[in-house]
Amino acid sequence: MVTVTALARTAALVGDPARAGMLAVLMDGRALTASELARAAGVTPQTASGHLAQLTEAGLLAVARQGRHRYHRLASPAVARMLEGVMAVAAGPGPVPAAPRRGPRDAALREARTCYDHLAGRLAVAMADALVARGAVELEADGGAVTPAGEDFLRGLGVDLAAAARTGPARRRVFCRPCLDWSERRPHIAGTLGAALLATCLDHGWLRRIEGSRAVAVTPGGRLALVRAFGDGLGGPCGDA
Amino acid sequence: MVTVTALARTAALVGDPARAGMLAVLMDGRALTASELARAAGVTPQTASGHLAQLTEAGLLAVARQGRHRYHRLASPAVARMLEGVMAVAAGPGPVPAAPRRGPRDAALREARTCYDHLAGRLAVAMADALVARGAVELEADGGAVTPAGEDFLRGLGVDLAAAARTGPARRRVFCRPCLDWSERRPHIAGTLGAALLATCLDHGWLRRIEGSRAVAVTPGGRLALVRAFGDGLGGPCGDA
DNA sequence: GCGCCGCTTCGGCCGGGTCCGAAGCACGAG
DNA sequence: CTCGTGCTTCGGACCCGGCCGAAGCGGCGC
């Protein structure tokens, strides 16, 4: 089988700490320069350059030149899914890791952040719970689905389901994929629906990206809108309701 | 983030050719002895022993002692999903790899084989196509769903949907996950539904595992039943209809 | 009980791959 | 044009990790 050597090569690319750090940072879906990635991985620029060349040639990263900067991003959703899969295994079977780190430094990250193209963190898990509770979405380990009632509800929020469903109105119910949250250890909504949800929240000004971080902030108006749409669970980091 | 080092460690485990070979062989869902895995990976038993110890301690493999044999298997579906993800990336974006190898040695593998807990190969792709064509299943990149009509059809075949849907009759439609086939480069049906389909085919005697290989054979009666259920596409390796 | 077989552990060898210092390119600004 | 900055390439040192030979442990069959 030719594939076994390719399998090992690909996994080995992710298996180096420096490269793994870069890929983990890029999991938020943004495109970063080589210097930023070097700093994130804790190596010198020339070392990072070599790693980036390998990752790009293997098809894990895509680059976009822009002036004298080179922006690197994950080459495809398949790469993001692969990384999610490895992270899920790396996290181990333990469902409850206690409360390992309560540092305020990453409090914003635990509250809400981007995960490639969708939301993650406490907010995303609460959102998924609310959607399941109201019967708008069905979630299982292997996949998820939007119910007919859920279609109406989401359309009411302004989620562009039609854009998410490229294949016509007949099969609008599938574009939903669970993604295990590393901070909450509970599933949130990824896939095309997750991407559409994030886009909607950003478009409406409910959420705002925080510069230089994967974290996203809930705007004052956004908090109101989210609570009205999803219920009290979306209220705040510590339940300010 | 503690997880970055764990991410790299896990990926590095898959990143060694010998270990990757063992994991690839185990993707058929069976449990093999250390000697068999050593031969599959092309290393001596003592080398394999070290690798297996690492994989087991990291939670990628589970062992079952039985007499003087030790049977190793993938520890969880999460591990299988991770490997699928890596393989998908390793296969590269190229949708058409020409006809790289037509050796009769793996003809049976290309025709039908197991992939952890479900079917893969030409037969599985044809089966997925037939299910989609008759409107029993909807498949997208992010997930799949069984339609209400599909529920009736599958139940008629004897597929145990109830066992696949542990969570009650209300949300029976989601347990379906696409899995990219490495020989056909087209999706087939994985997930709980894929596992139930394979179990049904084996129970009915339509398919039979081939000893010492991932390949499965279609029995004479099975071919008849499959063609009747799914149409001519299931007929034979080269379309003997 | 004795010997066989599967599996594991220990030690030493060796190769691949990562790392950084220094120098070379490319692009944009002044 | 010349300088400065971001990125890449080259070279050599280092170290981690895989590999196998030999020896030790444990269960099974005769």
XYZ file of C-alpha atoms in Angstrom, chain A residues 3-122:
120
model
C -0.747 5.039 1.536
C 0.958 3.745 4.653
C 4.107 5.760 4.061
C 2.027 8.820 3.186
C 0.006 8.304 6.342
C 3.154 8.219 8.462
C 4.665 11.199 6.707
C 1.551 13.314 7.225
C 1.206 12.353 10.863
C 4.913 12.990 11.437
C 4.454 16.526 10.133
C 1.929 17.137 12.886
C 4.078 15.201 15.335
C 6.745 17.842 15.808
C 6.035 20.227 18.700
C 6.956 23.327 16.739
C 4.767 22.429 13.782
C 1.955 21.263 16.047
C 2.019 24.634 17.767
C 1.733 26.466 14.480
C -1.134 24.281 13.312
C -2.927 24.684 16.620
C -2.725 28.448 16.351
C -4.025 28.316 12.797
C -7.038 26.310 13.941
C -8.916 29.568 14.370
C -9.072 29.832 10.592
C -7.047 33.025 10.293
C -3.955 33.504 8.142
C -0.743 34.472 9.945
C 2.724 35.542 8.856
C 5.809 33.401 9.273
C 7.122 35.600 12.087
C 3.925 35.352 14.071
C 3.951 31.600 13.678
C 7.601 31.447 14.684
C 6.801 33.307 17.870
C 3.782 31.119 18.535
C 5.873 27.987 18.143
C 8.778 29.343 20.170
C 11.446 28.967 17.488
C 13.552 31.336 15.415
C 12.241 32.561 12.073
C 14.642 30.481 10.021
C 13.565 27.322 11.792
C 9.926 28.235 11.284
C 10.594 28.854 7.629
C 11.735 25.296 7.146
C 8.715 23.900 8.928
C 6.333 26.071 6.947
C 7.902 24.948 3.703
C 7.345 21.323 4.644
C 3.757 21.887 5.727
C 2.993 23.810 2.563
C 4.547 21.267 0.248
C 2.618 18.479 1.942
C -0.601 20.368 1.323
C -1.403 21.099 4.949
C -0.995 24.846 4.583
C -1.741 27.343 1.860
C 0.142 30.616 1.493
C -0.925 33.967 0.104
C 1.762 36.513 -0.694
C 0.789 40.040 0.033
C 3.486 42.620 -0.294
C 6.469 41.491 1.670
C 4.333 39.391 3.962
C 3.402 35.765 3.455
C 0.160 34.742 5.063
C -0.200 31.086 5.993
C -3.493 29.349 6.657
C -4.821 25.796 6.847
C -5.189 24.508 3.326
C -8.626 22.959 3.695
C -11.368 21.969 6.129
C -10.032 18.428 5.824
C -6.876 19.553 7.607
C -8.935 21.144 10.360
C -10.939 17.961 10.753
C -7.761 15.925 10.957
C -6.414 18.167 13.712
C -9.694 17.957 15.575
C -9.473 14.197 15.384
C -5.952 14.116 16.766
C -6.867 16.557 19.531
C -9.840 14.415 20.497
C -7.573 11.404 20.914
C -4.862 13.426 22.605
C -7.383 14.715 25.134
C -7.891 11.129 26.240
C -11.050 9.419 27.353
C -11.285 11.300 30.630
C -14.562 13.221 30.509
C -13.847 15.412 33.480
C -10.398 16.975 33.758
C -11.333 18.808 36.937
C -10.607 22.513 36.654
C -7.025 22.427 35.481
C -6.398 26.096 34.901
C -8.449 29.035 35.984
C -5.986 31.673 34.915
C -7.723 34.858 33.869
C -5.356 34.961 30.922
C -7.400 32.497 28.932
C -10.759 33.228 30.511
C -11.838 34.930 27.304
C -10.713 31.903 25.312
C -12.760 29.578 27.461
C -15.779 31.809 27.119
C -15.867 32.099 23.339
C -13.361 31.576 20.554
C -13.220 30.554 16.947
C -12.377 26.994 15.938
C -11.327 27.121 12.291
C -14.629 28.346 10.867
C -17.081 28.059 13.735
C -17.522 28.965 17.399
C -16.129 27.071 20.389
C -16.002 27.625 24.130
C -18.673 27.930 26.777
